[in-house]
XYZ file of C-alpha atoms in Angstrom:
243
model
C 72.043 -5.472 -69.659
C 68.957 -3.295 -70.118
C 66.208 -4.681 -72.518
C 64.118 -2.204 -74.021
C 60.543 -3.488 -73.281
C 57.871 -3.384 -70.677
C 55.563 -5.988 -68.811
C 52.479 -5.587 -66.835
C 52.176 -7.224 -63.374
C 49.214 -7.811 -61.482
C 51.302 -7.799 -58.399
C 52.138 -4.417 -56.591
C 55.341 -2.871 -57.558
C 57.519 -1.313 -54.403
C 61.198 -0.572 -54.390
C 63.191 -3.361 -53.104
C 60.492 -6.071 -53.528
C 60.868 -9.403 -55.174
C 58.237 -10.693 -57.121
C 57.568 -13.715 -59.634
C 56.350 -13.591 -63.376
C 54.169 -15.805 -64.349
C 54.525 -18.827 -66.778
C 53.413 -16.989 -69.925
C 55.443 -14.062 -69.201
C 58.408 -16.123 -68.610
C 57.992 -17.887 -71.775
C 58.272 -14.460 -73.511
C 61.239 -13.494 -71.721
C 62.973 -16.851 -72.504
C 62.119 -17.503 -75.964
C 61.480 -14.094 -77.616
C 63.206 -11.478 -75.600
C 66.055 -14.239 -74.948
C 66.477 -12.442 -71.502
C 69.378 -13.691 -68.935
C 70.157 -13.034 -65.198
C 70.904 -9.700 -64.147
C 69.136 -8.187 -67.532
C 66.944 -5.173 -66.582
C 63.559 -4.570 -67.881
C 60.542 -1.834 -67.010
C 57.281 -3.159 -65.473
C 53.844 -1.357 -64.440
C 51.241 -2.506 -62.136
C 48.187 -0.285 -63.260
C 48.661 1.674 -59.789
C 52.284 2.668 -58.601
C 53.818 3.539 -62.345
C 56.842 2.034 -63.951
C 59.654 0.611 -62.292
C 62.999 -0.583 -63.515
C 63.289 -4.183 -62.329
C 66.359 -6.640 -62.404
C 66.087 -10.591 -63.388
C 67.365 -12.559 -60.475
C 66.345 -15.827 -61.497
C 64.740 -17.338 -64.603
C 63.491 -21.085 -64.949
C 60.927 -22.940 -66.953
C 57.686 -21.796 -65.245
C 58.292 -18.327 -63.540
C 60.859 -15.509 -63.507
C 62.035 -13.847 -60.273
C 62.731 -10.047 -60.729
C 63.690 -7.472 -57.976
C 62.158 -3.877 -58.290
C 64.996 -1.318 -58.439
C 63.698 2.111 -58.850
C 60.671 4.164 -60.170
C 61.118 5.331 -63.759
C 57.627 6.804 -64.303
C 54.838 7.919 -62.101
C 51.251 6.532 -62.514
C 49.100 8.755 -64.823
C 45.555 8.011 -65.648
C 44.671 8.514 -69.197
C 42.020 11.160 -70.177
C 38.390 10.513 -68.895
C 37.290 9.171 -72.278
C 35.164 6.068 -72.887
C 34.463 4.285 -76.181
C 31.347 2.333 -76.777
C 31.189 0.244 -79.830
C 29.349 -2.682 -81.492
C 31.840 -5.586 -81.441
C 32.618 -6.373 -85.229
C 34.072 -9.645 -86.635
C 37.045 -10.857 -84.611
C 39.968 -9.215 -86.196
C 38.418 -5.873 -86.744
C 37.189 -6.043 -83.069
C 41.067 -6.812 -82.033
C 42.339 -3.989 -83.899
C 39.647 -1.584 -82.204
C 40.686 -2.374 -78.965
C 44.504 -2.165 -79.503
C 44.282 1.038 -81.203
C 42.164 2.409 -79.070
C 44.410 1.752 -76.059
C 47.086 3.367 -77.867
C 45.184 6.276 -78.327
C 44.700 6.603 -74.663
C 40.748 5.586 -73.984
C 39.952 5.031 -70.254
C 37.187 2.623 -70.784
C 35.725 0.405 -73.411
C 32.119 -0.862 -73.315
C 31.011 -3.563 -76.073
C 27.755 -2.489 -76.924
C 24.881 -4.550 -78.224
C 22.666 -2.905 -80.937
C 19.813 -3.936 -83.139
C 22.325 -4.334 -86.122
C 25.293 -5.561 -84.116
C 26.756 -8.450 -86.264
C 28.158 -10.728 -83.417
C 27.353 -11.888 -80.218
C 30.932 -13.687 -80.029
C 32.130 -11.450 -77.151
C 35.055 -12.354 -75.132
C 35.894 -9.797 -72.562
C 38.857 -11.714 -71.253
C 40.808 -11.757 -74.829
C 39.730 -7.846 -75.144
C 41.667 -7.183 -71.607
C 44.403 -9.153 -72.917
C 44.614 -7.039 -76.120
C 44.626 -3.989 -73.949
C 47.341 -5.063 -71.868
C 49.564 -5.904 -74.666
C 48.798 -2.404 -76.267
C 49.307 -0.801 -72.789
C 52.810 -2.389 -72.621
C 53.655 -1.429 -76.094
C 52.689 2.025 -75.948
C 53.986 2.915 -72.724
C 50.929 3.835 -70.934
C 51.190 3.454 -66.856
C 47.300 2.549 -66.704
C 45.100 0.106 -68.519
C 41.762 0.749 -69.913
C 38.988 -0.822 -68.209
C 37.009 -3.407 -70.140
C 33.336 -3.551 -69.484
C 31.003 -6.653 -69.944
C 28.713 -6.259 -72.785
C 25.583 -4.352 -72.370
C 22.573 -3.779 -74.626
C 22.307 0.147 -75.962
C 19.250 0.472 -74.289
C 20.376 -0.650 -70.775
C 23.520 1.779 -71.148
C 21.243 4.761 -72.071
C 18.886 3.796 -69.029
C 21.758 3.760 -66.667
C 23.853 6.684 -68.097
C 25.507 9.435 -65.736
C 23.893 12.574 -67.164
C 27.258 14.415 -66.337
C 28.876 12.512 -69.034
C 28.449 13.713 -72.792
C 27.631 10.842 -75.101
C 28.842 11.733 -78.751
C 27.187 9.266 -81.028
C 28.690 8.861 -84.706
C 25.589 9.535 -86.994
C 25.800 8.013 -90.129
C 23.023 9.951 -91.622
C 25.080 13.073 -91.731
C 22.252 14.966 -90.150
C 24.334 16.166 -87.361
C 26.903 18.816 -86.674
C 30.634 18.165 -87.477
C 32.382 16.566 -84.328
C 35.180 18.811 -84.333
C 32.781 21.898 -84.094
C 31.003 20.311 -81.314
C 34.117 19.617 -79.289
C 35.314 23.201 -79.549
C 32.180 24.504 -77.760
C 32.338 21.764 -75.277
C 32.535 22.444 -71.592
C 32.338 18.819 -70.158
C 35.307 17.141 -68.756
C 33.966 13.691 -68.983
C 33.046 12.360 -72.387
C 32.123 8.957 -74.297
C 31.904 8.193 -77.802
C 29.357 5.782 -79.361
C 30.241 3.991 -82.497
C 26.990 2.076 -84.208
C 27.573 -1.514 -86.189
C 28.185 -1.962 -89.733
C 24.485 -1.937 -90.260
C 24.038 1.692 -88.385
C 21.743 2.369 -85.825
C 17.976 1.642 -86.167
C 15.673 4.419 -86.698
C 14.451 3.644 -83.083
C 17.900 3.914 -81.457
C 18.566 7.221 -83.321
C 15.241 8.463 -82.002
C 16.500 7.566 -78.571
C 19.490 8.824 -78.954
C 18.377 12.387 -80.337
C 15.962 12.761 -77.465
C 18.485 12.028 -74.841
C 19.498 15.253 -73.271
C 22.963 13.825 -72.484
C 23.554 12.614 -76.118
C 25.022 14.528 -79.001
C 25.037 13.571 -82.731
C 28.239 13.992 -84.612
C 29.520 13.487 -88.031
C 33.173 12.515 -88.987
C 33.367 14.367 -92.420
C 31.260 13.858 -95.735
C 32.060 10.344 -96.207
C 30.594 7.028 -94.452
C 33.254 5.223 -92.580
C 33.581 1.769 -91.583
C 33.289 1.100 -87.884
C 36.699 0.535 -86.965
C 37.819 3.520 -88.991
C 35.113 5.585 -87.110
C 36.299 4.854 -83.575
C 39.932 5.797 -84.053
C 38.883 8.939 -86.102
C 36.575 10.137 -83.079
C 39.248 9.266 -80.504
C 41.682 11.071 -82.432
C 39.538 14.037 -82.882
C 38.532 14.105 -79.114
C 42.116 13.646 -77.925
C 43.413 16.872 -80.188
C 40.775 19.068 -78.985
C 39.937 17.922 -75.199
C 42.301 15.412 -74.330
C 45.882 15.077 -73.853
C 47.035 15.887 -77.151
C 45.929 19.236 -76.658
C 48.357 19.902 -73.983
């Protein structure tokens, strides 16, 4: 019987190959999904696409599956990055999950003057991104970067990638209008912390040739709301929502 769910596996998926799922995945299959021998599921490996797999055996610590057929080719998400100042735990988890669903390619936790937390756990973020990729039927997983200071990021920035920073002073152009005139194929969105960017950070951003300030309407948005609003706007104008 086919089960309507997906799992990510680090092992490369090739037709007729037998692989073993780990103990955590096995626990999920046995106790949550209630899967049995000869049931099928879909797996992806962040490289070759999605495959239909059959359960060969399942025990306490691992599950043996057979890769049967390819069901979806590998497709990389649009070249959009999200840089945001980490928030309190639940809000950061929310941003990681929803940004993954919205098709972000890379996430960079960004340390600014007013960032409210230093408790940054990239392994946890990656686990959140994997789970969101499984549920949203992506065939790729966003890259989760190690945390970096804003100054380090700007110093080493690829000048060919446009960096849109969300300007809470409301002194910049509307984001939608900026995107409609953009010719850049590589973009990144920078969302400031709950306390906003410092004056020094805003000055540095405004004097950077690759950075463009943008507003998201007449209201001040919470950081997590701004992250998802900006991603949605970019996807609609330049991303795969526009196709």
